[in-house]
C-alpha angles and dihedrals in degrees: 000000000000129000111219135184117189125173152101134247145180090290096054105032137036120238095261090060094042093051091053090055098041120119112222120211092255094060103033096094093047089047093053092051092045091051092055093044098047103036136045089259115124094179128032144174123185119206113192122172137147091277105034149024114199135172118207111195142172105215130201089202117055091202096055097100092108091050091055091045092051091047091055092053094042094049090057095040096242133130111268090217090059092051099043099078091056098049130097125198128203127182134194111330093010090053091052092046091050094052092049090051092048095048091047092053095247093121096046127111086244106047112239097005109164101215095080093067090059090048092051090049091049091049091051092046091052091050092046092050088049091053093239096124129075141166097313102046091034091058093041096053095044087051092050092051091054092047093048089052091051091049091055092045099044101038138045092239093121101036097104117068092236122146139130088271091050090048090053091052091047089054091048090054089055091054096039108034091192115043095181092088095043132096120219121205111199116194115204131023105233131116095283093052092045089051091048090050091051093051092046091049092049090053093052104257111187099225137359126205119185118199121192140156088245108050093197091061091046089052092054089057098040098049092059090064103033093260132126134237133237135175123250089252088066095054096103091055094053102033093087089060093055120102091169124035121187116179129188117155136138093239113141090214133047115275097197121047132191093257094055092050092047091055091048091051092053091053090047089052087237098299107164119273121202114206130184120188108197095165127107111228088039121255095202121058110247089230089071087077088068092066121100116243092026123111105194121184130179127201089269091057091058093066094092093045094058098045094087092054090048095059093072090055100055095089091050089048090058090053090047091052090055089054091047093049091052094049093043088059090046092055093045088053089055090047092052090048089065088071089054091049090055091047092050092049091051092048092048092049091052092047092049090050091054090046092052092048094051093043093052090053091049093051090052090051091051090050089052089058102256114154112269094230091054092047093048092049092050091046092053092046094047094044092050092048094049094047093047100039101086097040090047093051090048094048092049090052090048089053093050092047095045095243095162095168092059092048091049090048090052091049090051093044096051096029088231097157091054092049092048092050091052093048093050094058 
């Protein structure tokens, strides 16, 4: 059984590639089942966020990496050759190490950002509910949650309020020096939008409007920050009021097109509009960037903005890596122990079979009237000989052939040296 991680992220692929390989919430369950049906994977978790798409699999065939890679491309209807240069592959220990880094925020665009842990938990829960996880991935993901918690507790990795949402707000403050007279239109109602609303509120934004497909969910976000909620169908009416637009939905198609933004700019008399599209696939048509008086940024554009905040986290990241290294080794130790468990079970089964055979013969002898003491003595002698025969033959051969390591292993396994020392006193 092989543990495999295959994926791409903001470091290996631009947003136009990432959005083509993203798994929306409406297809994730079908994708998980398809992955198990069409590849040698017997367990699978799919993690798909704005910045990454990753497949975590337990494979019955250690050479099935290409099958999984082709499945990813085929599922999204793209050419495998186009995808291949952007993919990374990790197996066994490297796969464990990668997941622990991801869940701890060490592989994020914003070093140490806390949102990814919730996204990893949600991905695992979806896979668990879909019955695509088992003993291996179940143990791995529970282990990674505990490690990520320890990293946050024992290091300063999460002390600064830095995230993609925070980076977007920081950029808005550079464009609009005073946010108190500005209106922010937030599209979506997930964690990222809620975080953006919190940062805007803390920096004194004048007004917040939250637009979402479900107005009730938008209201839950808006009311925390003195804003108000609208539905997506009302966007065109409120877009002209927006000085700042931050969008992060799971929509498979753009929500704001060039035409809608052009009309809003005319009503605004071409006052500048700052727009941040954090979604993958994108919520705002790329052509909007061609319009005068619009400053449109995607998640990739925020990389430079967040670098300054990342510097303060590098020391904490080194401490976090030490924790991750330790717990990667711990998990691999558990994984290796599974081989020992199988060996023990096989040895016990063989021993019990010998026991039953010898016991059946002894019971027949007792039924035939043989003295019990004689039968018990013969049972003990026969059982001992049968249990020791194969190991004894193998140890004699090891001695003849000079296999010192095997002899030392046998001595350690059965603690023979210790027993001999005791018996010689």
